[in-house]
Coordinates of C-alpha atoms (C1' of nucleotides) in Angstrom, one line a residue:
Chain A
X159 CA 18.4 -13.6 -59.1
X160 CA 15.3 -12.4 -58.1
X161 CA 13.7 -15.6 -58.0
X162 CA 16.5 -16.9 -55.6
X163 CA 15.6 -14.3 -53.5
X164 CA 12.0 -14.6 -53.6
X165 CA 12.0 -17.3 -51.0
X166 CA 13.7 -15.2 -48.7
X167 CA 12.0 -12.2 -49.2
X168 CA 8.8 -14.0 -48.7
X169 CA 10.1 -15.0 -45.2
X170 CA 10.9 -11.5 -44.2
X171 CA 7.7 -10.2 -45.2
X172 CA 5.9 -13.2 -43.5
X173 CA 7.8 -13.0 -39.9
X174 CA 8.3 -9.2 -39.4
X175 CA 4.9 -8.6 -38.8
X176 CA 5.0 -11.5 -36.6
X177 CA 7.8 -10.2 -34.6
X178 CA 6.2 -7.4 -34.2
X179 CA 2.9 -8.2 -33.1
X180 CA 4.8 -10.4 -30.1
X181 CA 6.3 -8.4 -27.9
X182 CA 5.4 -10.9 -24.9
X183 CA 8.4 -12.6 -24.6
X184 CA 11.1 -11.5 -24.3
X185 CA 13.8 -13.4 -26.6
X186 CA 11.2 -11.4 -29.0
X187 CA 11.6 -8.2 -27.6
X188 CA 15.2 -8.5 -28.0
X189 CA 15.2 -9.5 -31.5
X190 CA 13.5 -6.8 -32.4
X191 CA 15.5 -4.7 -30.6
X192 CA 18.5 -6.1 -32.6
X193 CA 17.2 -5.6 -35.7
X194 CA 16.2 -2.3 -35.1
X195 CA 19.3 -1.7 -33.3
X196 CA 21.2 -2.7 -36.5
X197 CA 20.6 0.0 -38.0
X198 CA 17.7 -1.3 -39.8
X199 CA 17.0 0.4 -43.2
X200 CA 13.8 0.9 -44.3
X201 CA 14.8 -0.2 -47.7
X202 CA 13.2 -3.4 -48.5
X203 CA 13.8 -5.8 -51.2
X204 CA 10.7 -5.7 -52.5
X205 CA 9.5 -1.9 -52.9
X206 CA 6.2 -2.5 -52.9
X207 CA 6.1 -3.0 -48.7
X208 CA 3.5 -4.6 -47.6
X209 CA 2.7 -1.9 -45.6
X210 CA 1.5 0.9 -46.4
X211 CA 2.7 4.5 -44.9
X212 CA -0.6 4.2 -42.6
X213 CA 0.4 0.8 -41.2
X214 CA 4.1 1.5 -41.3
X215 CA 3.0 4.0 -38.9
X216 CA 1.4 1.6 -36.5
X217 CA 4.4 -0.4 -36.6
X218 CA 6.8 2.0 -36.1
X219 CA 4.6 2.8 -33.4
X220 CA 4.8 -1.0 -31.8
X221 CA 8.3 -1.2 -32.5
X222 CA 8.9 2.0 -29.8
X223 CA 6.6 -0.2 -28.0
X224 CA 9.1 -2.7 -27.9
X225 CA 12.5 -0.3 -27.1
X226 CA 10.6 0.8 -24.3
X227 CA 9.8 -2.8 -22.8
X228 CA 13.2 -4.0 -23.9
X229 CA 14.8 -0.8 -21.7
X230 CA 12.7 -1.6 -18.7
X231 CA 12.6 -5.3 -19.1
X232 CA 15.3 -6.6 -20.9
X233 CA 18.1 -6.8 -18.8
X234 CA 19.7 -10.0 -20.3
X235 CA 23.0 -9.0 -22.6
X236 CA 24.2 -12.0 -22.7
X237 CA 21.0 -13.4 -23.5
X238 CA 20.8 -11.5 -26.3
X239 CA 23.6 -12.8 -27.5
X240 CA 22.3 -16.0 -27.8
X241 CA 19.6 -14.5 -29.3
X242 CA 21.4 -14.8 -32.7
X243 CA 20.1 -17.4 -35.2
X244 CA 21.9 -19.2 -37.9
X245 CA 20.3 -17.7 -40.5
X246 CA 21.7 -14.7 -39.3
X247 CA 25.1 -15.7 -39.2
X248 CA 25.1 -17.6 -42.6
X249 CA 23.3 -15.3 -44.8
X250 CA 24.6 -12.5 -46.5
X251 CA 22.2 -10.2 -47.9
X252 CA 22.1 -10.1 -51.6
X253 CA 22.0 -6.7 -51.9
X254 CA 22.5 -4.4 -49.1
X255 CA 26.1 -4.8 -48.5
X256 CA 26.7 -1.2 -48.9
X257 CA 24.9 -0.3 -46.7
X258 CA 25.3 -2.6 -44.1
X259 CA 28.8 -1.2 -42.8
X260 CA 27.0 2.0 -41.9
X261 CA 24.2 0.7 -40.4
X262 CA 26.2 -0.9 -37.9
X263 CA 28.1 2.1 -37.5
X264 CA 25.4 3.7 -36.6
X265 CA 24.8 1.1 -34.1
X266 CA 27.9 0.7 -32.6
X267 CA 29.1 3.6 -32.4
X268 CA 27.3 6.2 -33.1
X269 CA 24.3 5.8 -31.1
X270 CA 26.9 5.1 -28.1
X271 CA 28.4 8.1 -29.4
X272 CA 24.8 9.6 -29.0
X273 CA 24.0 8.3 -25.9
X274 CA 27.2 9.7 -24.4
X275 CA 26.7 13.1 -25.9
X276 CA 22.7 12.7 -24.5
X277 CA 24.4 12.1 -21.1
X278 CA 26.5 15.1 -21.4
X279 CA 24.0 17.2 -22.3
X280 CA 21.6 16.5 -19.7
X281 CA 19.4 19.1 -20.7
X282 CA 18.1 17.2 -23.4
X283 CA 15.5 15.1 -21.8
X284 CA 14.4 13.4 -24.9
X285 CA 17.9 12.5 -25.6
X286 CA 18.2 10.6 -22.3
X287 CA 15.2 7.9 -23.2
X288 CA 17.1 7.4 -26.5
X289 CA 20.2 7.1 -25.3
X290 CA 19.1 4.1 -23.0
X291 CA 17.2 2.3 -26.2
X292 CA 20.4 2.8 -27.8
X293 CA 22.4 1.4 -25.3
X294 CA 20.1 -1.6 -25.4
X295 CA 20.5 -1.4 -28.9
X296 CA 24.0 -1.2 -28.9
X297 CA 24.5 -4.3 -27.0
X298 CA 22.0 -6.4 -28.9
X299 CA 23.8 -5.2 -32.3
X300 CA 26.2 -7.3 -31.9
X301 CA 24.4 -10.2 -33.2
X302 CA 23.8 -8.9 -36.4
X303 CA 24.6 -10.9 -38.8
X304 CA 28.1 -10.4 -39.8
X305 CA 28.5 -9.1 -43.0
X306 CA 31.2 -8.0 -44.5
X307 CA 31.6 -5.5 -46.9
X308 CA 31.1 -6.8 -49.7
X309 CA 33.3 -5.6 -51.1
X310 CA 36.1 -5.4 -49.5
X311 CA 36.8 -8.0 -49.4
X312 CA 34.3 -7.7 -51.3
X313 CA 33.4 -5.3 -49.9
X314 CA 30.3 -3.4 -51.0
X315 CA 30.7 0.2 -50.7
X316 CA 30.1 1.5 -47.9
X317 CA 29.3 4.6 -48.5
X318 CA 28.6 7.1 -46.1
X319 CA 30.7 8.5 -44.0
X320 CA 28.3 6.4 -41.2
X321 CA 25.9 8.9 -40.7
X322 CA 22.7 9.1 -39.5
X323 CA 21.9 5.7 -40.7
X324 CA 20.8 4.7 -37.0
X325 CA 18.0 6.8 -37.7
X326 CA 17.1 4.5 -40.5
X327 CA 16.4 2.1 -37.6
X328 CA 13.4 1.6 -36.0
X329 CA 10.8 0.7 -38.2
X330 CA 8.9 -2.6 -38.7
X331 CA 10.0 -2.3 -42.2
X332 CA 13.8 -2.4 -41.0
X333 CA 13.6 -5.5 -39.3
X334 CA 12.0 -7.1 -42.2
X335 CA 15.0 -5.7 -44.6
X336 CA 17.4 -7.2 -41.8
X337 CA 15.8 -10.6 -41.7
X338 CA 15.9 -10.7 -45.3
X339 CA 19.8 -9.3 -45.5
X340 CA 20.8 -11.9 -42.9
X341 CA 18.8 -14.5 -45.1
X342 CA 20.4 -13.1 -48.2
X343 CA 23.3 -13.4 -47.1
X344 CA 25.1 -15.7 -48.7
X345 CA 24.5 -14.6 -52.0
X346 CA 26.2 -11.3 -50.9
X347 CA 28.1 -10.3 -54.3
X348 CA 31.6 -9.7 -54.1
X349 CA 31.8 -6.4 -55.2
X350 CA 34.9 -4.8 -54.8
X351 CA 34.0 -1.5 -53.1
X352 CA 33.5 0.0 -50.2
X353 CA 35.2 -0.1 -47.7
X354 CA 32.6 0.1 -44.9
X355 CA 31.8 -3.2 -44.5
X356 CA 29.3 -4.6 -43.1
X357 CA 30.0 -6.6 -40.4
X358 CA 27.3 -6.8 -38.1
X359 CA 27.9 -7.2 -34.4
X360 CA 28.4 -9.6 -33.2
X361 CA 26.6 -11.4 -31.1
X362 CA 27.9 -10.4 -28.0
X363 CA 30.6 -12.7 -27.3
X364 CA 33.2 -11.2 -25.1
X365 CA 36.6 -11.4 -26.4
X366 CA 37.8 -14.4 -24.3
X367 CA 34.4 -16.3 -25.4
X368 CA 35.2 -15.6 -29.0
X369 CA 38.4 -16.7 -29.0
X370 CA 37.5 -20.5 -26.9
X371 CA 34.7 -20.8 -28.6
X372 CA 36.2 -20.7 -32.1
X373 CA 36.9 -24.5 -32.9
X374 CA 39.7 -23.0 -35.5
X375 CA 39.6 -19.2 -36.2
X376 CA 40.7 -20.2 -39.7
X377 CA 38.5 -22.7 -40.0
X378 CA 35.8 -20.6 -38.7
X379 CA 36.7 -18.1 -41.4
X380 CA 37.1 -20.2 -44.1
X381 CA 33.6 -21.6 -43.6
X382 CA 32.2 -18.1 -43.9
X383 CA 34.1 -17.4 -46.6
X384 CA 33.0 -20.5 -48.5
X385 CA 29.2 -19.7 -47.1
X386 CA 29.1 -16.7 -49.1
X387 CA 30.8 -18.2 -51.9
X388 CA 32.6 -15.1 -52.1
X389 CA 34.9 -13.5 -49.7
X390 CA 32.0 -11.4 -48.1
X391 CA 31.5 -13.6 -45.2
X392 CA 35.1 -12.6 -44.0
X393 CA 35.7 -11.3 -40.9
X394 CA 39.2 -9.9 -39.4
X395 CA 41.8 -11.7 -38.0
X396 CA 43.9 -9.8 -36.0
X397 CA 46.3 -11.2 -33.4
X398 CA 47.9 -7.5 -31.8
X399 CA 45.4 -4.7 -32.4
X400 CA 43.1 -5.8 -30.3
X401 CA 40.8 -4.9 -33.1
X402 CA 41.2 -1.3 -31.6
X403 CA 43.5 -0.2 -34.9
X404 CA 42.5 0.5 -38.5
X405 CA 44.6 -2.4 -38.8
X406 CA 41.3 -4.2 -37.9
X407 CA 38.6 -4.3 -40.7
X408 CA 35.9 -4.8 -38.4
X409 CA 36.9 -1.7 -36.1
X410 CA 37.8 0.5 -39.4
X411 CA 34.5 -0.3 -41.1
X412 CA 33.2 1.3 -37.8
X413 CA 31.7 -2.6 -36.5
X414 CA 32.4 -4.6 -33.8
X415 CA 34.1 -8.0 -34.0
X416 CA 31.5 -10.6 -34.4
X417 CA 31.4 -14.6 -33.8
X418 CA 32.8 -15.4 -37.1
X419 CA 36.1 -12.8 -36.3
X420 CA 39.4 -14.9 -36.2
X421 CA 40.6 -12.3 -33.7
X422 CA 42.5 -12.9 -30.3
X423 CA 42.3 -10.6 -27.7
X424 CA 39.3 -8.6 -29.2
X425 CA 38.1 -5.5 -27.8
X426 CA 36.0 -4.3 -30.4
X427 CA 33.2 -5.8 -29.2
X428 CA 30.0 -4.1 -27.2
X429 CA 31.3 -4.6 -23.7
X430 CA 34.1 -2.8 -24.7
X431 CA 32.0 -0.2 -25.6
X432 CA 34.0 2.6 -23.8
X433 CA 37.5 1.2 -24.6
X434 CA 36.1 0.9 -28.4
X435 CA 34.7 4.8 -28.4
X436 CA 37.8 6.0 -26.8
X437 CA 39.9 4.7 -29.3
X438 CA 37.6 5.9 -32.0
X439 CA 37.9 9.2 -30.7
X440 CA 41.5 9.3 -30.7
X441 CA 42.1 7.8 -33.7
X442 CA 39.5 10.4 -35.4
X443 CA 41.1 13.0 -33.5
X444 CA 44.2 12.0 -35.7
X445 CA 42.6 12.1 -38.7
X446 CA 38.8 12.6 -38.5
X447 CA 38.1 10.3 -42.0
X448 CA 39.9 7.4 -40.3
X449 CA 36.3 6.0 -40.3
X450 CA 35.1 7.0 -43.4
X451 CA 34.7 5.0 -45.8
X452 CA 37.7 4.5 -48.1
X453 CA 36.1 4.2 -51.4
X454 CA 34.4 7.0 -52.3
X455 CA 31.4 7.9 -54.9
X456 CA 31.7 11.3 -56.4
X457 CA 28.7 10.8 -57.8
X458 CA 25.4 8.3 -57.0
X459 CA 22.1 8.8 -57.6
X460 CA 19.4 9.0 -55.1
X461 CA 15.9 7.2 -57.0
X462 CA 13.8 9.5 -55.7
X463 CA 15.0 12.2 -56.6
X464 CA 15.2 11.8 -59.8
X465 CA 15.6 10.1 -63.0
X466 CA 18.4 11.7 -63.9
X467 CA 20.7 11.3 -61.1
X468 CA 19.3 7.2 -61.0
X469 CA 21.3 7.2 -63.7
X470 CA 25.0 8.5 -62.6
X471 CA 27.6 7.0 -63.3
X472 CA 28.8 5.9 -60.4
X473 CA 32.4 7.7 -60.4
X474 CA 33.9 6.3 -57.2
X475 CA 37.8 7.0 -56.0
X476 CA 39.5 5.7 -52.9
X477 CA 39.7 8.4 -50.6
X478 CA 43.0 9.6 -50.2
X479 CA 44.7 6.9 -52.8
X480 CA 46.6 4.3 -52.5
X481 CA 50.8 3.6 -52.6
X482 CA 51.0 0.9 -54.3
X483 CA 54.4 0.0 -55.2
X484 CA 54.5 -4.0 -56.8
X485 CA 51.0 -4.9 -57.2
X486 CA 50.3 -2.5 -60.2
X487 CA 47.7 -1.9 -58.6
X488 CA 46.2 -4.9 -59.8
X489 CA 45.8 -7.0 -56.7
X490 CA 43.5 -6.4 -54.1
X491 CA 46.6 -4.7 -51.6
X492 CA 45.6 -1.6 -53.7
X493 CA 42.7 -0.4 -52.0
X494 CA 41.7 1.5 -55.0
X495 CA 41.4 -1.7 -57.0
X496 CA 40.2 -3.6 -54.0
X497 CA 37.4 -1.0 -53.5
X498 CA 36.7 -1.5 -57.6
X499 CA 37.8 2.1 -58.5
X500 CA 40.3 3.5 -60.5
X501 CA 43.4 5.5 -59.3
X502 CA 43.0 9.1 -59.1
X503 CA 45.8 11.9 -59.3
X504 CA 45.7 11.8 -55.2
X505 CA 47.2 8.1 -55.9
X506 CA 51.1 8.0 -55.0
X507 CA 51.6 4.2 -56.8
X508 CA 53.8 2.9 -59.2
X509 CA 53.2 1.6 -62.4
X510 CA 49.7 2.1 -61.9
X511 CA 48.0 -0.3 -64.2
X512 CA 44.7 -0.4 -62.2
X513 CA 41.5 -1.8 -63.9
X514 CA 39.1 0.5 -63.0
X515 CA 41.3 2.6 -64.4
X516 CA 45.0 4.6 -64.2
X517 CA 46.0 6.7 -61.8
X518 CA 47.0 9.0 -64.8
X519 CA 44.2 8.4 -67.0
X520 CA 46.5 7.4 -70.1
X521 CA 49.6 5.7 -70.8
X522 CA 51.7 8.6 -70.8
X523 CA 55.1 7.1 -71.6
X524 CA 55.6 5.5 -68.3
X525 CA 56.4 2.2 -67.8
X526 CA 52.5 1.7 -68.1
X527 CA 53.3 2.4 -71.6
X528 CA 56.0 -0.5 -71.6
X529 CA 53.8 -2.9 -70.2
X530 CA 50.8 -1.3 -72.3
X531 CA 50.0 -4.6 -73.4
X532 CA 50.2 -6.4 -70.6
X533 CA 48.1 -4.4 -68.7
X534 CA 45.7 -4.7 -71.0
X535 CA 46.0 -8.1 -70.8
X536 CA 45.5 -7.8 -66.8
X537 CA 42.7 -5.6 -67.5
X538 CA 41.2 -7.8 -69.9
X539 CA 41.1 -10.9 -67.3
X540 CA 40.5 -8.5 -64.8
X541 CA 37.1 -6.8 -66.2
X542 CA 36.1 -9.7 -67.5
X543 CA 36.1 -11.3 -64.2
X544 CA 34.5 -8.0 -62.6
X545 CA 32.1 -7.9 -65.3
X546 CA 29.5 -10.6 -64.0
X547 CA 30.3 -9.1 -61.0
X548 CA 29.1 -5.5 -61.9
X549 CA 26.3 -7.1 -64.2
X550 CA 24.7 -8.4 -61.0
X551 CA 25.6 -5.9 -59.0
X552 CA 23.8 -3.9 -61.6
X553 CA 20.7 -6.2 -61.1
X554 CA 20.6 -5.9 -57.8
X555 CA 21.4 -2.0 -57.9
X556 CA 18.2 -1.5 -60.3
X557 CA 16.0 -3.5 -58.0
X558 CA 16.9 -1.2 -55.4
X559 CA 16.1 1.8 -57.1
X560 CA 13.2 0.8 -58.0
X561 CA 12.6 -1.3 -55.3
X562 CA 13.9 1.2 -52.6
X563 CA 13.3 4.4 -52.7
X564 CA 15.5 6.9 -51.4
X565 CA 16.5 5.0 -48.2
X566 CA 18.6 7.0 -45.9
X567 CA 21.8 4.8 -45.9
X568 CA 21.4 5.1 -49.8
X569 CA 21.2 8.8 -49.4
X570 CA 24.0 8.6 -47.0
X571 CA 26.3 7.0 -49.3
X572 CA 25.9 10.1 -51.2
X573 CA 27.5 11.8 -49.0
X574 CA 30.6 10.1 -49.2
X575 CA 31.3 12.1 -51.6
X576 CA 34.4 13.5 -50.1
X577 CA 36.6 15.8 -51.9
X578 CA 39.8 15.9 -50.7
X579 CA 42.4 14.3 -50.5
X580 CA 44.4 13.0 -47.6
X581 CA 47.2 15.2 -47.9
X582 CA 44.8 18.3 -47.7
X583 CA 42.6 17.4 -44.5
X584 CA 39.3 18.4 -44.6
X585 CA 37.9 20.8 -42.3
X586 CA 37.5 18.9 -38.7
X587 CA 34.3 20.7 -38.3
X588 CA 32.7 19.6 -41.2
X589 CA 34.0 16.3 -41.0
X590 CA 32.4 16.0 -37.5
X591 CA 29.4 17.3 -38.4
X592 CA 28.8 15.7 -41.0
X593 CA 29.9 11.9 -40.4
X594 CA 31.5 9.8 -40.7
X595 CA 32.4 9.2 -37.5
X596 CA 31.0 8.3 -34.3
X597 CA 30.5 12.0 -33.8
X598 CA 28.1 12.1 -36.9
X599 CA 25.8 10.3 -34.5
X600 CA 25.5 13.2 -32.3
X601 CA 24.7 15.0 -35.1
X602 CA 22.0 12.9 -36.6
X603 CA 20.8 12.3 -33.1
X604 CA 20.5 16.2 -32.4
X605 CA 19.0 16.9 -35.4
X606 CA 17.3 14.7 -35.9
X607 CA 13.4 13.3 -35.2
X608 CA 13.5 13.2 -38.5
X609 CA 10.6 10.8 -38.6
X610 CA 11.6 7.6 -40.8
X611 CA 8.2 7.2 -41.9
X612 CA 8.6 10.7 -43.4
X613 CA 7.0 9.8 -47.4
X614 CA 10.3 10.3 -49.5
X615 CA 8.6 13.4 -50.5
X616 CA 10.0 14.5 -47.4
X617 CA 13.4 14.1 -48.0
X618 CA 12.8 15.5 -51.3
X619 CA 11.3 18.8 -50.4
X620 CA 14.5 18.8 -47.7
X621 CA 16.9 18.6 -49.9
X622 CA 15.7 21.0 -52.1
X623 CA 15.7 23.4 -49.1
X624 CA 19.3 23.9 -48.6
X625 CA 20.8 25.1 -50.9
X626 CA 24.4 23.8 -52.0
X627 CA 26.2 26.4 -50.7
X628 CA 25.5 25.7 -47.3
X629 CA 27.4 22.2 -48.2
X630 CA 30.0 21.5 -46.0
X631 CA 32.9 22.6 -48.2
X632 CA 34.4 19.1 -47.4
X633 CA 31.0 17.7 -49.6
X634 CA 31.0 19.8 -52.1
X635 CA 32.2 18.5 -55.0
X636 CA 35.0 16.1 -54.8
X637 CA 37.2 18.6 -54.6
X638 CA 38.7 17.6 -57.7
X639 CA 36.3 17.1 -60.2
X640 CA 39.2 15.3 -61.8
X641 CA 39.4 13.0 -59.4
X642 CA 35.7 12.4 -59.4
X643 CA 35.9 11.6 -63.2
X644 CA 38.8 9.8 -63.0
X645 CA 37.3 6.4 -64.0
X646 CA 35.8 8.3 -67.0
X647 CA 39.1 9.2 -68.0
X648 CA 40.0 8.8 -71.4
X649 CA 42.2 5.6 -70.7
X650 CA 39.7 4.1 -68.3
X651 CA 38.4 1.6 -70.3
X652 CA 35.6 1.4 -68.1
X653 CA 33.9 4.0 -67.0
X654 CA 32.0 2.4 -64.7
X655 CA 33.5 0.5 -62.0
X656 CA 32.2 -2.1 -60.9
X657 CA 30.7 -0.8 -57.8
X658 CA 28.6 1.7 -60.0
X659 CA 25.4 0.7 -59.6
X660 CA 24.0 3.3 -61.5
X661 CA 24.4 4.3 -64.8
X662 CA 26.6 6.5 -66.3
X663 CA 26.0 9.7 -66.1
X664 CA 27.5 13.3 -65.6
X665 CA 28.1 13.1 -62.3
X666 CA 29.1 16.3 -60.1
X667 CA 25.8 17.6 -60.0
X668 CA 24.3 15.2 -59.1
X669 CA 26.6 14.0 -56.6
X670 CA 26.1 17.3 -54.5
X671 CA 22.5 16.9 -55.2
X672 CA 22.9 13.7 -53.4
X673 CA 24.3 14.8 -50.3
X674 CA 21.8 17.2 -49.6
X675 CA 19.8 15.2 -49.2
X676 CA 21.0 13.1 -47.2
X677 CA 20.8 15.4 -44.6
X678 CA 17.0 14.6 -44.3
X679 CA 17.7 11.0 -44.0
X680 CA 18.3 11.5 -40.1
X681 CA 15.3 10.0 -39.1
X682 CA 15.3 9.2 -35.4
X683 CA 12.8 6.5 -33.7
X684 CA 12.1 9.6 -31.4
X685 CA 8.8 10.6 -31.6
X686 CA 8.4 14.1 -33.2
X687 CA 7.1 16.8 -30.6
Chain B
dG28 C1' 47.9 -24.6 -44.0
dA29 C1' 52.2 -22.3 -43.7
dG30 C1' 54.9 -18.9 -45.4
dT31 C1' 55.6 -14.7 -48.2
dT32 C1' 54.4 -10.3 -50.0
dT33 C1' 52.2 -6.1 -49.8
dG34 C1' 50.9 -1.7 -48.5
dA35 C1' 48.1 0.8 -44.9
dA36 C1' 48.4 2.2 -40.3
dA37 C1' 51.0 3.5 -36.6
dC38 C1' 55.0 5.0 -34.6
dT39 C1' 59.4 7.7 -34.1
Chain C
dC23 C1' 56.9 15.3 -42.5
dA24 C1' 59.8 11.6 -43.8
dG25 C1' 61.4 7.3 -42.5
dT26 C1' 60.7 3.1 -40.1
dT27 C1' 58.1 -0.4 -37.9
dT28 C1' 54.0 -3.0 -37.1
dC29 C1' 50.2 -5.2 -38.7
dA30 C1' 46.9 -8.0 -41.1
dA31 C1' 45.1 -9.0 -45.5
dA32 C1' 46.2 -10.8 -49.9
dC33 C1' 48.6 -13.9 -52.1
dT34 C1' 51.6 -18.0 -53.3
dC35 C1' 53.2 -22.5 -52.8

DNA sequence: GAGTTTGAAACT
DNA sequence: CAGTTTCAAACTC
């Protein structure tokens, strides 16, 4: 695997610094401005960066450079658009797919978010220069590569709630890790889990251009599909919503509709920026995890931190559970099995026969019992075909670790750790203020000039500042530690589902441990005063 | 590729 | 809050 990826990684590394050190024209301004507007990690495939903090300072420095001539200068939208290069589009990024639905987030919405609150709260004159870059940024997002969750449909995890991960953005060492995701594309695993995809703006077609200039949306999807050899490439298809619903992958995993989107009538796209917010809003006002993601890790493991939690089990759940009525929860309409978890007690489904593992843990003389052995069957066929799935997944997830450090989008899919369930709504407050939603960008954006370049010692020495208690209640813990062990359960036959990159481990602890610090992980391109 | 099934989301 | 409708993905043929 890694050697497949060494040709792409050895792009990245050779044409970020390139990028950077052009900012003269202005198709280069922009594409830097989209990668760094994507939400850019500053995880890199290959942990040892070729920078080192010094230089990553100078970048980061050049890279403000270029937000500010893109917000005086760049004045093309549609150009950046166009901006978008095939690699982009056809590559999946081998690993990040996690991560990717929050970055966009970030992006799309919560920087807009951001800039909105920044215009609101005039006071705050730093706030207004950011809110422009973000603008800018905004708009160019939409070329991102598309990616899709992974998981989801493959669909990676998405973990966090999208938090903070704009924050991630602005470093030369982000664009690089874009370049390399878009390259990487195609190789994205098809991990069931998260439900944040990743779908990467897209470039910004309006609606009416999407829809002529797909040949045949099917088509169209097909190809992506086949592109990433797995379903990651996939993008929605909607025909009513507008893409303004949670019906709409693309708007739920908190993206806007890109190229490769069989959609009619799209307005989840940047120019619909307003339209897109508003409906955000309301939505969230209805239920303020509408944008979280929908598979949840109780527990993950930040690298840095330590070995211990590097070696969690990763005990994910689906959110608030799924309903499942005929597919046994064996097909991917169960979102729990879709997102490559096991059923929890918060599950309402029947006959439960899930791989990742039973709602109820055991066959406890239900019908499960009657159909014990076929299940097992199903599960048998089932993990088996997960398994090479997880075991490169696994690959993938230890060359992160190693390779990536405590990135912020890692540390925010921590945080997903969200305990309850969807009959007991969490605290709107916390939710807010803590993510998942567009609002989380206000938050980050407030809090935040966290500086990226902050050494992971940084985040470190944050998180060990605040103390657990003042965790949101809605973070703590999964509110039901059953819950969170759920795939552990005695009847689970696997412990670790396949989205658990880490290793098994206890994993409440560690999971809170986790979320603290992700607070740090807010880093804003804003220059620290 | 068209049609069916499924369950989440939205609506009443 | 329960029941119904709408919707789009997943699935089947």
């Amino acid at each position: 695997m890694q050697n497949s990826l060494d040709p792409v990684t050895r792009f990245c590394t050779s044409l970020a610094p390139q990028l950077m050190q052009n900012d003269v024209n202005d198709e280069q301004n922009v594409r830097v401005l989209d990668i760094v507007g994507s939400g850019g990690q500053l995880e890199t495939e290959d942990p040892s960066s070729q920078y080192g903090e010094a230089s990553q300072l100078e970048r980061t420095e050049q890279m403000e450079d270029h937000l500010n001539n893109c917000m005086v200068s760049s004045q093309s939208e549609k150009e950046d658009n166009k901006v978008e290069t095939p690699m982009q589009f056809n590559c999946k990024p081998a690993v990040l797919n996690l991560q990717r639905g929050l970055r966009r987030r970030c992006l799309d919405f919560e920087m807009a978010g951001a800039r909105r609150k920044s215009l609101d709260n005039v006071s705050n004159s730093s706030s207004n220069m950011l809110s422009q870059s973000d603008e800018k940024i905004t708009t160019n997002d939409k070329q991102l590569v598309p990616m899709k969750p992974g998981g989801e449909s493959s669909r990676c995890i998405l973990p966090g709630i999208g938090l903070h991960l704009n924050a991630l953005a602005k470093t030369s060492k982000d664009y690089k890790i874009i370049k390399c995701e878009s390259l990487a594309y195609g190789r994205q695993l098809s991990l069931p889990n998260s439900t944040a995809d990743i779908h990467s703006p897209t470039g910004g077609q309006g609606p009416a251009n999407e829809e002529f200039n797909q040949n045949s949306p099917k088509k169209k999807r097909r190809r992506f599909e086949h592109a990433g050899e797995t379903e990651s490439c996939k993008r929605c298809n909607c025909k009513k919503s507008k893409c303004l619903k949670l019906y709409c992958e693309c708007f739920a995993a908190g993206v806007y509709c890109i190229e490769p989107c069989s959609c009619q009538e799209c307005f989840n796209k940047p120019i619909h920026e307003d339209t897109v917010l508003a409906t955000r809003k309301q939505i969230e006002s209805r239920n303020p995890l509408a944008f979280a993601p929908k598979v949840i890790r109780s527990s993950d493991s930040v690298p840095e931190l330590g070995e211990e939690s590097s070696k969690t089990p990763a005990s994910a759940r689906h959110k608030r559970g799924c309903n499942c009525k005929k597919s046994s929860c064996l097909k991917k309409y169960c979102e729990c099995y879709q997102g490559g978890v096991g059923c929890s007690i918060s599950c309402r489904c029947e006959g439960c026969k899930n791989a990742y593992g039973r709602k109820d843990g055991s066959f406890i003389g239900t019908e499960a019992e009657l159909d014990e052995e076929e299940a097992e069957a199903c599960e048998k066929s089932v993990a088996e075909k997960h398994q090479q799935k997880i075991e490169i997944q696994k690959n993938e997830e230890q060359r992160l670790d190693s390779a990536l450090p405590t990135t912020p989008l890692r540390l925010s899919r921590q945080m997903v750790s969200l305990p309850f369930s969807s009959k007991n709504k969490p605290p709107r407050s916390s939710v807010f203020s803590i993510g998942g939603s567009s609002s989380g960008l206000y938050t980050s954006q407030k809090l935040g000039k966290p500086n990226i370049l902050q050494p992971e010692s940084k985040f470190e020495r944050h998180s060990q500042i605040v103390p657990e208690d003042e965790m949101p209640e809605i973070l703590q813990g999964d509110g039901s530690p059953s819950t969170g062990v759920k795939t552990a359960s005695p009847n689970s036959k696997r412990v670790c589902p396949p989205n658990s990159d880490f290793g098994p481990s206890p994993g409440r602890r560690t999971g809170r441990k986790l979320i603290l610090q992700s607070i740090p992980s807010f880093p804003s391109l804003t220059p620290q005063h």
